[in-house]
mmCIF file of C-alpha atoms in Angstrom:
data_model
loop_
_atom_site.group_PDB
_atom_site.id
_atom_site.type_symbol
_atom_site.label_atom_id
_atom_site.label_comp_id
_atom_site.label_asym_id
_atom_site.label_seq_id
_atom_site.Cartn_x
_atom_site.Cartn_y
_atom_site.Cartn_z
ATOM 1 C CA UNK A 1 0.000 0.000 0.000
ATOM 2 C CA UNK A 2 2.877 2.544 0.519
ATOM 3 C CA UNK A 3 4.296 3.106 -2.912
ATOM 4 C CA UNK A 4 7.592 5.415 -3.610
ATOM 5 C CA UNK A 5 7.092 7.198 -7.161
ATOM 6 C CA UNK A 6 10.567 9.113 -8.683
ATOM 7 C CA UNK A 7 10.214 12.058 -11.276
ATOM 8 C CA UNK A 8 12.787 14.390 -12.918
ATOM 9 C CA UNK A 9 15.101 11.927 -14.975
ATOM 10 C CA UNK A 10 15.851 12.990 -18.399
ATOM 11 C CA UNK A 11 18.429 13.538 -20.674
ATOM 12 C CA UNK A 12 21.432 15.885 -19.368
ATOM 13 C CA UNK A 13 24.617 17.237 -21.101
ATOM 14 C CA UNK A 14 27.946 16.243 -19.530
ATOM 15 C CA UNK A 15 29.054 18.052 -16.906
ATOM 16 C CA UNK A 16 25.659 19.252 -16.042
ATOM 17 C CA UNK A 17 23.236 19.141 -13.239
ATOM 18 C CA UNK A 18 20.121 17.275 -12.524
ATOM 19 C CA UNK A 19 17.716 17.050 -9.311
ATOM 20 C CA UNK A 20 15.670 13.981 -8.882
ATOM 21 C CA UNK A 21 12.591 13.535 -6.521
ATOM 22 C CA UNK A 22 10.973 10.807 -4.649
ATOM 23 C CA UNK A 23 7.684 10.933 -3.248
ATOM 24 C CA UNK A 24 5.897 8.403 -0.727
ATOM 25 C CA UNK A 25 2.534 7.759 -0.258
ATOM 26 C CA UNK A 26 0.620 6.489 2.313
ATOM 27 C CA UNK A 27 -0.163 6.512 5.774
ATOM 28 C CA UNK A 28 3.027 7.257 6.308
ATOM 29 C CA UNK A 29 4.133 7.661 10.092
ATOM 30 C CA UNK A 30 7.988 7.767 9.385
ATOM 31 C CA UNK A 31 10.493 6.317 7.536
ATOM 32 C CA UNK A 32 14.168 5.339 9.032
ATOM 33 C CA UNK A 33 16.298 5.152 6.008
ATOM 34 C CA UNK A 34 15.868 6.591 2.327
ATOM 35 C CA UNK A 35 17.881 6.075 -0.378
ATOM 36 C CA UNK A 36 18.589 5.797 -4.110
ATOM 37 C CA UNK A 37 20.251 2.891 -5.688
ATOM 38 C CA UNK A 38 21.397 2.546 -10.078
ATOM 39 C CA UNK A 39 21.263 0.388 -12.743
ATOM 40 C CA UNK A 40 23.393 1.004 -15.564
ATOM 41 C CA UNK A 41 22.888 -0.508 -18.861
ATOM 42 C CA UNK A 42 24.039 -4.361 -18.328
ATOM 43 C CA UNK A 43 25.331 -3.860 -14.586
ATOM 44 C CA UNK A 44 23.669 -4.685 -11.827
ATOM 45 C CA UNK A 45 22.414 -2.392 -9.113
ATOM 46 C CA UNK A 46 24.540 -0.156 -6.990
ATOM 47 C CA UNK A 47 24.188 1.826 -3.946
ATOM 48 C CA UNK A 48 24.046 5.673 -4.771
ATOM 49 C CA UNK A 49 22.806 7.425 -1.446
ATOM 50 C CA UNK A 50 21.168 6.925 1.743
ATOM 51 C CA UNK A 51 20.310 9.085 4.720
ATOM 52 C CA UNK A 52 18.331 7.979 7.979
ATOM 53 C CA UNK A 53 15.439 10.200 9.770
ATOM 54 C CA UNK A 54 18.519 11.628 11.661
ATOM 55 C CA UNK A 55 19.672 13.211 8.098
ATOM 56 C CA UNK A 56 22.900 11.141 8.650
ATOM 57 C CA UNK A 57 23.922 10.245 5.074
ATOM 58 C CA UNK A 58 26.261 7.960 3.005
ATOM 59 C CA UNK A 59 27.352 7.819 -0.577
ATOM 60 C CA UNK A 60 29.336 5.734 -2.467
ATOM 61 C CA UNK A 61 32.792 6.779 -3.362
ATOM 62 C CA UNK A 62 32.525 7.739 -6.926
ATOM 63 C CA UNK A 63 29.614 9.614 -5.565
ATOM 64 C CA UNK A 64 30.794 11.653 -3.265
ATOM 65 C CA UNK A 65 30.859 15.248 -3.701
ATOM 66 C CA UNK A 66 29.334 15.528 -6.940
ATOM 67 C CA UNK A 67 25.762 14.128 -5.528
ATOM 68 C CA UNK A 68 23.627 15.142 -2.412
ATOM 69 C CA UNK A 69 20.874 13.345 -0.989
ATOM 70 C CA UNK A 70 18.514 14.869 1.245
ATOM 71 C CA UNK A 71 14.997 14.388 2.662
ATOM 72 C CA UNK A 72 11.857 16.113 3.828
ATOM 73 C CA UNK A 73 10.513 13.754 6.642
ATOM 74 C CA UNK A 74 6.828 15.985 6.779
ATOM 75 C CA UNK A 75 6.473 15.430 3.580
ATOM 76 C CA UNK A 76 7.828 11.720 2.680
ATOM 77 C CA UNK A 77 10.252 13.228 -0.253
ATOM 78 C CA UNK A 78 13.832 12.541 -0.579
ATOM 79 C CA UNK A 79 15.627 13.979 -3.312
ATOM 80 C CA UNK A 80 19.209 13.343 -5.065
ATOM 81 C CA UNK A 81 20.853 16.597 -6.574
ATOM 82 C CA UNK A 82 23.972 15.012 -9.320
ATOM 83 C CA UNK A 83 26.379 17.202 -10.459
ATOM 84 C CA UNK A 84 29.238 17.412 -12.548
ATOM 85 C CA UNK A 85 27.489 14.064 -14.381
ATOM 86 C CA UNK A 86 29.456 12.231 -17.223
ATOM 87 C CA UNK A 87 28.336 9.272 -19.682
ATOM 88 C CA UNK A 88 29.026 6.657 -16.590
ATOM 89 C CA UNK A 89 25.972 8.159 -14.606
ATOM 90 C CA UNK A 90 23.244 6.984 -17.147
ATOM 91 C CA UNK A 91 21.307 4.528 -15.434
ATOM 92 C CA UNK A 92 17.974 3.754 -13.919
ATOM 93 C CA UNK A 93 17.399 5.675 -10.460
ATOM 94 C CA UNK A 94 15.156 4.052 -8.045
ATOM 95 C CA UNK A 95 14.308 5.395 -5.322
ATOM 96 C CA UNK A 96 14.397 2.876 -1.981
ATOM 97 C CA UNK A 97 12.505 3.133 1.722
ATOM 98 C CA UNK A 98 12.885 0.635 4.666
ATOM 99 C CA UNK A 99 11.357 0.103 7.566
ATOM 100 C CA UNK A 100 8.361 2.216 6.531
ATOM 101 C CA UNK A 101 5.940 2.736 9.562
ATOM 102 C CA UNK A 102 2.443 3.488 9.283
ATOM 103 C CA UNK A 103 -0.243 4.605 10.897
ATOM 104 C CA UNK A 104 -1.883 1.222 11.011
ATOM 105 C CA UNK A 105 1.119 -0.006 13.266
ATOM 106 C CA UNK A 106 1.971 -1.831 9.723
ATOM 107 C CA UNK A 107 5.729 -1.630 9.332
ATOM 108 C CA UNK A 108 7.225 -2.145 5.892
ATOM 109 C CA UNK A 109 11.077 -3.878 5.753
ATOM 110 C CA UNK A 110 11.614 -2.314 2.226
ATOM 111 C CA UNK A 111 9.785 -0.935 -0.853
ATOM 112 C CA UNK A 112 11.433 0.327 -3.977
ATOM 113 C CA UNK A 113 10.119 2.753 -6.633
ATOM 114 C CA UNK A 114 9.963 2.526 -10.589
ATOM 115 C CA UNK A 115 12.851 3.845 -11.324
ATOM 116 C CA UNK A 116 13.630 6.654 -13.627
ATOM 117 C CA UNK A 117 16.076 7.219 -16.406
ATOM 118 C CA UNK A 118 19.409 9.389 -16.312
ATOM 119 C CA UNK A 119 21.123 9.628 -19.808
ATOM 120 C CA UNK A 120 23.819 11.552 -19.791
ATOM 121 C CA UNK A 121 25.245 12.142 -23.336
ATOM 122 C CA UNK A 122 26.202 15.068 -25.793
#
């Protein structure tokens, strides 16, 4: 019942910016980690981002300092501003929540989104 929806992939120049959103619905009490995750074209998929209700965050080293996760825990949104992006960021961008409580007392271990596309190319 709690579903994660991601918007604002696209196509992007090298070198330039893009801000993607994630969105989850439901009655949603909180949510301890959110994250995004990739899948390039014929890899498998990696670990982008994550940051906990605390705002404590981690990204993965070829990551770091180019991207920013961040999160909006009264309204359910995390979001993943990429700069600087090159060819090697196109992938598929999903968007990931665990241990999603709700207001039922229902707690979800982990729910992913649909994914949206990143192609980076001149």
């Amino acid at each position: 019942q709690v579903q994660l929806v991601e918007s604002g992939g696209g196509l992007v120049q090298p070198g330039g910016s893009l801000r993607l959103s994630c969105a989850a619905s439901g009655s949603i009490l909180s949510i301890e980690v959110m994250g995004w995750y990739r899948q390039a074209p014929g890899k498998g998929r990696d670990l982008v981002a994550t940051i906990t209700t605390g705002e404590i965050t981690h990204y993965a080293d070829s990551m770091k300092g180019r991207f920013t996760i961040s999160r909006d825990n009264a309204k359910n949104m995390v979001y993943l501003q990429m700069n600087s992006l090159n060819p090697e960021d196109t992938a598929v961008y999903f968007c990931n929540a665990q241990n999603v409580r709700t207001n039922s007392g229902y707690r979800y271990g982990n729910v992913w989104g649909q994914g949206t596309l990143v192609t980076v190319s001149s």
